[in-house]
Amino acid sequence: MESLSNSPTVSNITLMTVKIGMMADPRLKKWYSQVNGTDADRKVHVAVMESESFLSESSDLSYLYNEMSKIRDLDVIDQFKFTFNRFMIPYERLLIQSLEIAEVLNGKVINIVPLEERLQKLAKTPQKGVKRFMRIRNDPSETLFDQAVVDFALISMQAIVAGGNIPCTKIYAAYFRQFMFHYPAISVASMDYFTTYPKRLIMPFKALKDLFFITEYMAGLGSYFEMEELGKSDYSCALIQTTSFGFEYASSNVQQFGAFLVGPFINDNHIANEIDHLKQLAGTSNEVSNKWTETSGYEGFFEWVDEQQDIMLMILGSTMVLDDNIMAKLIKGLQIALQENPNISIITAFGHINMDLFEKLAQTNAPLVQSVLNNKRFKLLKGFVPQKALMSIEKVKIFFTHCGANSVNEALYFGKLLIGFPYAFDQWKVAHTIEEFQLGRAIYKSREESMVWKSESISQAIHELLYNEEKRELYKTKARHTKSLMRRSGGVKRAAEIVEMVSEVDGDLSWKIADKHLTWWQYYCLDIVLVYSFLMYLVVKLACLLCCNRRKVKKE
């Protein structure tokens, strides 16, 4: 949004969210209140959708954490079902209720259709000369938006904007949506399902499992779109992929010219702002009180960093909810890691709920917790954590992560090695990929393994990545290569250029599909394979007949 605001061709960027979403980034409150100092900032707006049936207040964070804690023991498909039913479906319905399509002819609005009534009241193709825009319902400004930028998880919105012939861009943070039998995106966790037998033979059944889930999910969304419109969104919208660990290359999506691999949404200004904020938190700025700095763990932060040799940064994400047993094993693992690796230091940051568990453990097992807290090579941070600023510290060598796609992308952007500690959803897949691409180690890679992991495994992973003479150079080289790939992909600046391009061509991306004139069997060259296979069969058959005739002549 910041990058787009600097474009002379863009006059308004508005983010649709709910109140709890305002906590995701401090800039959102500035844009919402319009307390800013630059003309570029005045282009950026935040529209907050009000709803009594959906998370709307910050106090609902406790409800959110409580709900997320329920998914730990579920199958991956059931985790997706739970999350979509609890959060995504209500959120999409709220979006549908808040938006409408406006048809404009010769600069005048001639028709307005709420998204809820689109299928009944809006023609699939606009009349000649008519252009369609998105509009926020009951918005006094009546701003017309000539493009919709949609997150990959908002399935109905993808279909609606594509079906309504609204110029669109889809952003994928983890993996491309793909229902083809060779690429079940949800159920399959590792690359060996694509190439290794007998796992490859299981692939069709995994794909069917994905397909049944998506069908069930779409039914739950309601009759606001058609299945063909969802498919249309894959070629009528530009596709921006923030990263790829290789899974997407098994997908036909990236064979289209409209799929752009841009790397993480990070830019130098954002990093600089976070570093400034970290300095404020550390008390090197007068903007933060010394009392808060002392209690948050940031006091003397940079002096502490200077004294360390190698640092592991542990941030487990805002939605990863541990339990008492896992917290105890985790702290025990940190204790062992500090004892067995004298050159490693650890920075740890827990979210609100996990911090409560940590403090509870400090009461029930004080010797364990105090042994870690009293170690001079351990630092516990509380409250807001400027993750990118911490990642930019050269001495941070390892990122201990819950394997969320965005966090992993950021770590690789800064050239860090990874220790995976997955929790749910696609995180199991990311944990597998971390090891497959030799970018780090995973403490466990499946729900079954997560029940039996040992505290010692954290120390073992640290030793292998940094202090194993035979392996550390390999890991270091892989991290360096990935860092270069991430930084040369274009990032948020490239993503902004793609969004601009879509608006400039009025959403007409028909030129980008190289295979648009091919049928599915032509696309996969099955007709060519069939013809040449038949010719080979005829040659072999003819050769057999000639041999048989010669033998018959000799016998006679």
Coordinates of C-alpha atoms in Angstrom, one line a residue:
M1 CA 0.0 0.0 0.0
E2 CA 2.8 2.4 0.8
S3 CA 4.6 1.6 -2.5
L4 CA 1.3 2.1 -4.4
S5 CA 0.7 5.5 -2.7
N6 CA 3.9 6.9 -4.4
S7 CA 2.5 6.1 -7.8
P8 CA 1.2 9.2 -9.8
T9 CA -1.4 6.9 -11.5
V10 CA -3.0 5.7 -8.2
S11 CA -5.3 8.1 -6.4
N12 CA -6.9 5.9 -3.7
I13 CA -5.9 2.7 -2.0
T14 CA -8.4 1.4 0.6
L15 CA -8.0 -1.7 2.8
M16 CA -11.1 -3.5 3.9
T17 CA -10.7 -5.0 7.4
V18 CA -12.3 -5.5 10.8
K19 CA -11.4 -3.9 14.1
I20 CA -9.3 -6.8 15.3
G21 CA -7.3 -6.5 12.0
M22 CA -6.2 -3.0 13.0
M23 CA -3.8 -4.7 15.4
A24 CA -1.8 -6.3 12.6
D25 CA 0.3 -3.2 11.8
P26 CA 0.7 0.2 13.6
R27 CA 0.4 2.0 10.2
L28 CA -3.2 0.9 9.9
K29 CA -4.3 3.2 12.7
K30 CA -2.6 6.1 11.1
W31 CA -4.3 5.5 7.8
Y32 CA -7.6 4.9 9.5
S33 CA -7.5 8.2 11.4
Q34 CA -5.8 10.0 8.6
V35 CA -3.3 11.5 11.0
N36 CA -0.4 11.8 8.7
G37 CA 2.0 14.2 7.2
T38 CA 2.5 13.4 3.5
D39 CA 0.4 13.6 0.4
A40 CA 1.2 9.9 -0.4
D41 CA -0.3 8.8 3.0
R42 CA -3.5 10.7 2.2
K43 CA -4.1 8.3 -0.7
V44 CA -4.2 5.3 1.7
H45 CA -7.4 4.5 3.7
V46 CA -8.7 1.8 5.9
A47 CA -12.3 0.9 5.9
V48 CA -13.4 -1.0 9.0
M49 CA -16.4 -3.3 8.6
E50 CA -18.7 -3.4 11.7
S51 CA -20.3 -6.7 12.7
E52 CA -21.8 -8.1 15.9
S53 CA -21.4 -11.7 14.6
F54 CA -17.6 -11.4 13.8
L55 CA -14.5 -10.5 15.8
S56 CA -14.7 -6.8 16.1
E57 CA -13.0 -5.8 19.4
S58 CA -9.5 -6.2 20.7
S59 CA -10.9 -8.0 23.7
D60 CA -11.9 -10.8 21.3
L61 CA -8.3 -11.8 21.1
S62 CA -8.9 -14.2 24.0
Y63 CA -11.6 -15.8 22.1
L64 CA -9.4 -16.1 19.0
Y65 CA -6.6 -17.7 21.0
N66 CA -9.0 -20.1 22.7
E67 CA -10.4 -21.1 19.3
M68 CA -6.9 -21.6 17.8
S69 CA -5.9 -23.8 20.7
K70 CA -8.5 -26.3 19.7
I71 CA -6.9 -27.2 16.3
R72 CA -3.8 -28.8 17.6
D73 CA -5.1 -32.3 17.7
L74 CA -7.1 -32.2 14.4
D75 CA -6.1 -33.6 11.1
V76 CA -4.8 -31.0 8.6
I77 CA -8.0 -31.0 6.5
D78 CA -10.1 -30.7 9.7
Q79 CA -7.8 -27.8 10.8
F80 CA -8.6 -26.0 7.6
K81 CA -12.3 -26.8 8.0
F82 CA -12.3 -25.5 11.6
T83 CA -10.6 -22.2 10.7
F84 CA -12.6 -21.5 7.6
N85 CA -15.9 -22.2 9.3
R86 CA -15.0 -20.1 12.4
F87 CA -13.3 -17.2 10.7
M88 CA -13.0 -17.2 6.9
I89 CA -16.6 -17.9 5.9
P90 CA -18.0 -15.2 8.3
Y91 CA -15.3 -12.7 7.1
E92 CA -16.1 -13.4 3.5
R93 CA -19.8 -12.9 4.1
L94 CA -19.1 -9.6 5.8
L95 CA -17.1 -8.5 2.7
I96 CA -19.9 -9.5 0.4
Q97 CA -22.4 -7.5 2.5
S98 CA -20.1 -4.5 2.5
L99 CA -19.4 -4.2 -1.3
E100 CA -21.3 -3.5 -4.5
I101 CA -20.5 -3.3 -8.2
A102 CA -21.1 -0.1 -10.1
E103 CA -21.5 0.1 -13.9
V104 CA -20.3 3.4 -15.4
L105 CA -21.1 4.7 -18.9
N106 CA -19.6 8.0 -20.2
G107 CA -18.6 8.9 -16.7
K108 CA -22.0 8.4 -15.1
V109 CA -23.1 5.5 -12.8
I110 CA -25.9 3.7 -14.6
N111 CA -26.3 0.6 -12.4
I112 CA -25.4 -0.5 -8.9
V113 CA -25.7 -4.1 -7.8
P114 CA -24.8 -5.4 -4.3
L115 CA -22.5 -8.4 -4.4
E116 CA -25.2 -10.5 -2.7
E117 CA -27.5 -10.0 -5.7
R118 CA -24.9 -10.1 -8.4
L119 CA -25.8 -13.5 -9.9
Q120 CA -29.4 -12.5 -10.2
K121 CA -29.2 -8.9 -11.3
L122 CA -25.8 -8.5 -13.2
A123 CA -25.1 -9.7 -16.7
K124 CA -22.0 -11.8 -17.0
T125 CA -20.6 -9.5 -19.7
P126 CA -21.0 -5.7 -19.5
Q127 CA -22.6 -3.8 -22.4
K128 CA -20.4 -2.1 -24.9
G129 CA -18.7 1.0 -23.5
V130 CA -19.7 0.1 -19.9
K131 CA -17.0 -0.3 -17.3
R132 CA -17.4 -1.9 -13.9
F133 CA -16.0 -0.8 -10.6
M134 CA -16.1 -2.0 -7.0
R135 CA -17.7 0.3 -4.4
I136 CA -18.1 0.2 -0.7
R137 CA -21.8 0.3 0.3
N138 CA -23.0 3.3 2.2
D139 CA -19.7 5.0 1.7
P140 CA -20.2 8.8 1.6
S141 CA -17.3 9.3 -0.7
E142 CA -18.8 6.9 -3.3
T143 CA -15.3 6.1 -4.5
L144 CA -15.1 3.9 -7.5
F145 CA -12.3 1.3 -7.4
D146 CA -11.1 0.1 -10.7
Q147 CA -9.3 -3.0 -9.3
A148 CA -9.6 -5.5 -6.5
V149 CA -6.5 -7.0 -4.9
V150 CA -7.6 -10.2 -3.1
D151 CA -5.8 -12.5 -0.7
F152 CA -5.6 -16.1 -1.9
A153 CA -7.6 -17.3 1.1
L154 CA -10.7 -15.3 0.2
I155 CA -12.1 -17.8 -2.3
S156 CA -15.5 -16.3 -2.9
M157 CA -14.1 -12.8 -3.5
Q158 CA -11.7 -14.2 -6.1
A159 CA -14.6 -15.7 -7.9
I160 CA -16.9 -12.7 -7.6
V161 CA -14.4 -10.1 -8.9
A162 CA -13.5 -12.4 -11.8
G163 CA -17.1 -13.3 -12.6
G164 CA -18.1 -9.6 -12.4
N165 CA -15.3 -8.7 -14.9
I166 CA -13.6 -6.4 -12.3
P167 CA -9.8 -6.1 -12.9
C168 CA -8.1 -8.1 -10.2
T169 CA -4.9 -9.3 -8.7
K170 CA -4.6 -12.3 -6.4
I171 CA -1.8 -12.5 -3.8
Y172 CA -0.5 -15.9 -2.7
A173 CA 1.7 -16.0 0.5
A174 CA 2.1 -19.7 0.8
Y175 CA 1.2 -21.7 -2.3
F176 CA -0.9 -21.6 -5.4
R177 CA -4.4 -23.0 -5.3
Q178 CA -4.3 -26.1 -7.5
F179 CA -6.8 -28.9 -7.7
M180 CA -5.0 -31.0 -10.4
F181 CA -4.4 -34.6 -9.5
H182 CA -0.6 -34.2 -9.5
Y183 CA -0.7 -31.3 -7.0
P184 CA -3.0 -31.7 -4.0
A185 CA -2.0 -28.5 -2.2
I186 CA -3.5 -29.1 1.2
S187 CA -3.2 -32.8 2.0
V188 CA 0.3 -33.4 0.8
A189 CA 3.2 -32.3 3.1
S190 CA 6.4 -33.2 1.2
M191 CA 7.9 -33.2 -2.3
D192 CA 8.5 -36.9 -2.4
Y193 CA 4.7 -37.5 -3.0
F194 CA 5.4 -36.1 -6.5
T195 CA 8.2 -38.4 -7.4
T196 CA 8.6 -41.4 -5.0
Y197 CA 6.7 -44.7 -5.1
P198 CA 4.5 -45.8 -3.5
K199 CA 3.6 -42.3 -2.3
R200 CA 3.0 -41.2 -5.9
L201 CA 0.3 -43.8 -6.2
I202 CA -1.5 -42.3 -3.2
M203 CA -1.6 -38.9 -4.9
P204 CA -5.0 -39.2 -6.6
F205 CA -6.7 -40.0 -3.3
K206 CA -5.0 -37.0 -1.7
A207 CA -6.3 -34.9 -4.5
L208 CA -9.8 -36.1 -4.1
K209 CA -9.6 -35.3 -0.3
D210 CA -8.6 -31.8 -1.2
L211 CA -11.4 -31.5 -3.8
F212 CA -14.1 -32.7 -1.4
F213 CA -12.9 -30.2 1.2
I214 CA -13.0 -27.3 -1.3
T215 CA -16.4 -28.3 -2.5
E216 CA -17.7 -28.5 1.1
Y217 CA -16.2 -25.1 1.9
M218 CA -17.7 -23.5 -1.2
A219 CA -21.1 -24.8 -0.3
G220 CA -20.7 -23.2 3.1
L221 CA -20.0 -19.8 1.6
G222 CA -23.4 -19.6 0.0
S223 CA -24.6 -19.1 -3.6
Y224 CA -22.7 -15.9 -4.3
F225 CA -20.6 -17.3 -7.1
E226 CA -20.2 -20.2 -9.5
M227 CA -17.5 -22.8 -9.7
E228 CA -16.4 -21.7 -13.2
E229 CA -15.9 -18.2 -11.9
L230 CA -13.3 -19.4 -9.4
G231 CA -11.4 -21.1 -12.3
K232 CA -11.7 -18.0 -14.4
S233 CA -9.9 -16.0 -11.6
D234 CA -6.8 -18.0 -12.3
Y235 CA -6.4 -16.5 -15.7
S236 CA -8.3 -13.3 -15.6
C237 CA -6.5 -12.0 -12.5
A238 CA -2.8 -11.3 -12.2
L239 CA -1.2 -13.8 -9.7
I240 CA 1.4 -12.5 -7.3
Q241 CA 3.4 -15.2 -5.4
T242 CA 5.5 -13.9 -2.5
T243 CA 7.7 -17.1 -2.4
S244 CA 8.1 -20.6 -3.7
F245 CA 9.8 -23.6 -2.2
G246 CA 9.3 -25.6 -5.3
F247 CA 5.8 -26.9 -4.8
E248 CA 4.3 -24.3 -7.2
Y249 CA 6.5 -25.5 -10.1
A250 CA 4.4 -28.7 -10.2
S251 CA 1.4 -26.4 -10.9
S252 CA 0.3 -25.2 -14.3
N253 CA -0.5 -21.8 -12.7
V254 CA 3.1 -20.6 -12.9
Q255 CA 3.3 -21.6 -16.5
Q256 CA 1.0 -18.7 -17.3
F257 CA 2.6 -15.3 -18.0
G258 CA 0.3 -13.7 -15.5
A259 CA 2.0 -15.4 -12.5
F260 CA 4.7 -13.3 -10.9
L261 CA 7.1 -14.6 -8.3
V262 CA 8.1 -11.4 -6.4
G263 CA 9.6 -12.5 -3.1
P264 CA 8.6 -11.2 0.4
F265 CA 6.8 -7.9 0.7
I266 CA 9.7 -6.2 2.3
N267 CA 11.4 -2.9 1.4
D268 CA 14.3 -0.9 2.8
N269 CA 12.0 1.9 4.2
H270 CA 10.0 -0.7 6.2
I271 CA 13.2 -2.2 7.6
A272 CA 14.6 1.2 8.5
N273 CA 11.3 2.1 10.3
E274 CA 11.4 -1.1 12.3
I275 CA 15.1 -0.5 13.2
D276 CA 14.2 3.0 14.5
H277 CA 11.3 1.4 16.5
L278 CA 13.7 -1.1 18.0
K279 CA 16.0 1.7 19.0
Q280 CA 13.0 3.4 20.7
L281 CA 12.1 0.1 22.5
A282 CA 15.7 -0.3 23.6
G283 CA 15.7 3.1 25.3
T284 CA 18.1 4.8 22.9
S285 CA 15.2 7.2 22.1
N286 CA 13.3 9.5 24.5
E287 CA 10.0 8.4 23.0
V288 CA 9.7 5.3 25.2
S289 CA 9.8 5.4 29.0
N290 CA 12.7 3.8 30.9
K291 CA 10.2 2.0 33.1
W292 CA 8.6 0.2 30.2
T293 CA 12.0 -0.6 28.7
E294 CA 13.1 -2.3 31.9
T295 CA 10.0 -4.5 32.1
S296 CA 9.8 -5.4 28.4
G297 CA 13.3 -6.9 28.2
Y298 CA 14.7 -4.3 25.7
E299 CA 16.8 -2.4 28.3
G300 CA 20.5 -2.5 27.1
F301 CA 19.5 -4.6 24.1
F302 CA 22.1 -3.4 21.6
E303 CA 24.9 -3.6 24.3
W304 CA 23.8 -7.2 25.0
V305 CA 23.9 -8.1 21.2
D306 CA 27.4 -6.7 21.0
E307 CA 28.6 -9.2 23.7
Q308 CA 27.2 -12.3 21.9
Q309 CA 28.7 -14.5 19.3
D310 CA 25.8 -16.3 17.5
I311 CA 22.2 -15.6 18.2
M312 CA 19.0 -17.7 17.7
L313 CA 15.8 -15.7 17.4
M314 CA 12.7 -17.5 18.5
I315 CA 9.3 -16.0 17.6
L316 CA 6.4 -18.5 17.5
G317 CA 3.7 -16.3 15.8
S318 CA 0.6 -14.7 17.1
T319 CA -1.8 -17.7 16.4
M320 CA 0.4 -20.5 17.7
V321 CA -1.0 -21.5 21.1
L322 CA 1.1 -23.9 23.2
D323 CA 0.0 -25.9 26.2
D324 CA 1.6 -26.5 29.6
N325 CA 3.5 -29.6 28.5
I326 CA 4.9 -28.1 25.3
M327 CA 6.0 -25.0 27.1
A328 CA 7.8 -27.0 29.7
K329 CA 9.6 -29.1 27.0
L330 CA 10.4 -26.0 25.0
I331 CA 12.0 -24.2 27.9
K332 CA 13.9 -27.4 28.9
G333 CA 15.1 -27.5 25.3
L334 CA 16.4 -23.9 25.5
Q335 CA 18.2 -24.8 28.8
I336 CA 19.9 -27.7 27.2
A337 CA 20.8 -25.7 24.0
L338 CA 22.5 -23.0 26.1
Q339 CA 24.4 -25.6 28.1
E340 CA 25.6 -27.7 25.2
N341 CA 26.4 -24.8 22.8
P342 CA 28.5 -22.3 24.6
N343 CA 28.6 -19.9 21.6
I344 CA 24.8 -19.6 21.1
S345 CA 22.6 -17.0 22.6
I346 CA 18.8 -16.9 22.4
I347 CA 16.3 -14.1 22.0
T348 CA 12.8 -15.3 22.7
A349 CA 9.4 -13.5 22.3
F350 CA 6.1 -15.1 23.3
G351 CA 2.6 -13.8 22.3
H352 CA 0.1 -12.8 25.0
I353 CA -1.3 -16.2 25.7
N354 CA 2.0 -18.1 25.5
M355 CA 3.5 -15.5 27.9
D356 CA 0.8 -16.4 30.4
L357 CA 1.8 -20.1 30.1
F358 CA 5.5 -19.1 30.6
E359 CA 4.7 -17.2 33.7
K360 CA 2.6 -20.1 35.0
L361 CA 5.6 -22.4 34.4
A362 CA 7.7 -20.0 36.4
Q363 CA 5.4 -20.7 39.3
T364 CA 5.2 -24.5 38.9
N365 CA 8.8 -25.1 37.9
A366 CA 10.8 -22.2 39.1
P367 CA 14.3 -23.8 39.0
L368 CA 13.9 -24.6 35.3
V369 CA 12.6 -21.1 34.3
Q370 CA 15.1 -19.3 36.5
S371 CA 18.1 -21.3 35.1
V372 CA 17.2 -20.0 31.7
L373 CA 16.3 -16.4 32.7
N374 CA 19.5 -16.0 34.7
N375 CA 21.7 -17.1 31.8
K376 CA 23.5 -14.1 30.4
R377 CA 23.0 -15.5 26.9
F378 CA 19.2 -15.5 27.1
K379 CA 16.9 -12.5 26.5
L380 CA 13.2 -12.5 26.8
L381 CA 11.3 -9.8 25.0
K382 CA 7.7 -8.8 25.9
G383 CA 5.0 -6.9 24.1
F384 CA 5.4 -5.8 20.5
V385 CA 8.3 -7.4 18.6
P386 CA 9.8 -5.6 15.5
Q387 CA 10.6 -8.9 13.8
K388 CA 12.3 -7.5 10.6
A389 CA 14.5 -5.3 12.7
L390 CA 15.6 -8.3 14.8
M391 CA 16.2 -10.3 11.6
S392 CA 18.4 -7.6 10.2
I393 CA 21.0 -8.1 13.0
E394 CA 24.0 -9.8 11.6
K395 CA 24.7 -11.9 14.7
V396 CA 21.2 -13.5 14.4
K397 CA 22.1 -16.7 12.6
I398 CA 19.1 -18.9 13.2
F399 CA 15.3 -18.2 13.2
F400 CA 13.3 -20.7 15.4
T401 CA 9.9 -20.5 13.7
H402 CA 6.4 -22.0 13.8
C403 CA 6.8 -22.3 10.0
G404 CA 4.3 -19.6 9.0
A405 CA 4.9 -18.7 5.4
N406 CA 5.4 -14.9 6.0
S407 CA 7.9 -15.4 8.9
V408 CA 9.9 -18.0 7.0
N409 CA 10.0 -15.7 3.9
E410 CA 11.3 -12.8 6.0
A411 CA 14.0 -15.0 7.6
L412 CA 15.2 -16.3 4.2
Y413 CA 15.2 -12.7 2.9
F414 CA 17.7 -11.9 5.6
G415 CA 19.7 -15.1 5.0
K416 CA 18.9 -16.8 8.2
L417 CA 18.9 -20.6 8.8
L418 CA 15.7 -22.1 10.1
I419 CA 14.6 -24.4 12.9
G420 CA 11.0 -25.5 12.2
F421 CA 8.5 -26.0 15.0
P422 CA 5.2 -26.3 13.1
Y423 CA 1.7 -26.1 14.6
A424 CA -1.0 -26.5 12.0
F425 CA -2.2 -25.9 8.4
D426 CA 0.5 -25.6 5.7
Q427 CA 3.2 -25.3 8.4
W428 CA 3.9 -29.1 8.2
K429 CA 4.6 -28.7 4.5
V430 CA 6.9 -25.8 5.1
A431 CA 8.7 -27.8 7.8
H432 CA 9.3 -30.6 5.3
T433 CA 10.5 -28.1 2.7
I434 CA 13.0 -26.4 5.1
E435 CA 14.8 -29.8 5.3
E436 CA 14.3 -30.7 1.6
F437 CA 16.0 -27.5 0.5
Q438 CA 18.6 -27.8 3.2
L439 CA 17.8 -24.4 4.7
G440 CA 17.6 -25.7 8.2
R441 CA 16.1 -28.5 10.4
A442 CA 12.6 -29.2 11.7
I443 CA 12.1 -30.4 15.3
Y444 CA 9.2 -32.4 13.9
K445 CA 7.3 -32.6 10.6
S446 CA 4.0 -34.1 11.4
R447 CA 1.3 -34.1 14.0
E448 CA 2.3 -37.6 15.1
E449 CA 6.0 -36.5 15.5
S450 CA 4.9 -33.4 17.5
M451 CA 3.6 -35.7 20.2
V452 CA 6.9 -37.4 20.9
W453 CA 9.7 -34.8 20.2
K454 CA 12.5 -34.5 22.7
S455 CA 13.8 -31.3 24.3
E456 CA 17.4 -32.3 23.2
S457 CA 16.5 -32.0 19.6
I458 CA 16.7 -28.2 19.7
S459 CA 20.3 -28.3 20.8
Q460 CA 21.1 -30.9 18.2
A461 CA 19.6 -28.8 15.5
I462 CA 21.6 -25.7 16.5
H463 CA 24.8 -27.8 16.6
E464 CA 24.2 -29.2 13.1
L465 CA 23.4 -25.8 11.6
L466 CA 26.3 -23.8 13.1
Y467 CA 28.9 -26.0 14.6
N468 CA 29.0 -29.3 12.7
E469 CA 32.3 -29.1 10.6
E470 CA 30.9 -31.3 7.8
K471 CA 27.5 -29.6 7.3
R472 CA 27.6 -26.0 8.4
E473 CA 29.1 -24.7 5.1
L474 CA 26.4 -26.4 3.1
Y475 CA 23.7 -24.8 5.2
K476 CA 25.4 -21.4 5.0
T477 CA 25.7 -21.6 1.3
K478 CA 22.1 -22.6 0.8
A479 CA 20.9 -19.7 3.0
R480 CA 23.1 -17.3 1.0
H481 CA 21.7 -18.5 -2.3
T482 CA 18.1 -18.2 -1.1
K483 CA 18.7 -14.8 0.2
S484 CA 19.9 -13.7 -3.2
L485 CA 16.9 -15.2 -4.9
M486 CA 14.6 -13.5 -2.5
R487 CA 16.1 -10.1 -2.9
R488 CA 16.4 -10.2 -6.7
S489 CA 12.7 -11.1 -7.2
G490 CA 11.5 -7.5 -7.0
G491 CA 9.6 -7.6 -3.7
V492 CA 6.9 -5.2 -2.7
K493 CA 8.0 -2.6 -5.4
R494 CA 7.5 -5.2 -8.1
A495 CA 4.1 -6.2 -6.7
A496 CA 3.0 -2.6 -6.8
E497 CA 4.1 -2.3 -10.4
I498 CA 2.0 -5.4 -11.3
V499 CA -1.1 -3.9 -9.6
E500 CA -0.5 -0.7 -11.5
M501 CA -0.1 -2.6 -14.8
V502 CA -3.4 -4.4 -14.2
S503 CA -5.2 -1.1 -13.9
E504 CA -3.5 0.4 -16.9
V505 CA -4.6 -2.4 -19.2
D506 CA -8.1 -2.3 -17.7
G507 CA -7.8 -5.8 -16.4
D508 CA -7.4 -7.3 -19.8
L509 CA -4.8 -10.0 -19.3
S510 CA -6.0 -12.2 -22.1
W511 CA -2.6 -11.7 -23.8
K512 CA -0.8 -13.4 -21.0
I513 CA -2.1 -16.9 -21.5
A514 CA 0.3 -18.6 -23.9
D515 CA -1.9 -21.8 -24.2
K516 CA -5.3 -20.1 -24.5
H517 CA -5.9 -21.7 -27.9
L518 CA -5.1 -25.2 -26.7
T519 CA -7.4 -27.9 -25.4
W520 CA -6.3 -29.7 -22.2
W521 CA -5.0 -32.7 -24.2
Q522 CA -3.1 -30.4 -26.5
Y523 CA -1.7 -28.6 -23.5
Y524 CA -0.2 -31.8 -22.1
C525 CA 0.8 -33.0 -25.6
L526 CA -1.3 -36.1 -25.2
D527 CA -2.4 -36.0 -28.9
I528 CA 1.3 -36.0 -30.0
V529 CA 2.2 -38.8 -27.6
L530 CA -0.8 -40.8 -28.9
V531 CA 0.1 -40.4 -32.6
Y532 CA 3.7 -41.3 -32.2
S533 CA 2.9 -44.2 -29.9
F534 CA 0.5 -45.5 -32.6
L535 CA 3.2 -45.1 -35.2
M536 CA 5.7 -47.0 -33.1
Y537 CA 3.1 -49.7 -32.6
L538 CA 2.7 -50.0 -36.4
V539 CA 6.5 -50.2 -36.9
V540 CA 6.9 -52.9 -34.3
K541 CA 3.8 -54.8 -35.7
L542 CA 5.1 -54.5 -39.2
A543 CA 8.6 -55.7 -38.2
C544 CA 7.0 -58.7 -36.4
L545 CA 5.0 -59.6 -39.5
L546 CA 8.0 -59.4 -41.7
C547 CA 10.0 -61.6 -39.4
C548 CA 7.2 -64.2 -39.2
N549 CA 6.9 -64.2 -43.0
R550 CA 10.7 -64.8 -43.5
R551 CA 10.6 -67.7 -41.0
K552 CA 7.6 -69.2 -42.8
V553 CA 9.4 -68.9 -46.2
K554 CA 12.6 -70.6 -44.8
K555 CA 10.6 -73.5 -43.4
E556 CA 8.9 -74.0 -46.8

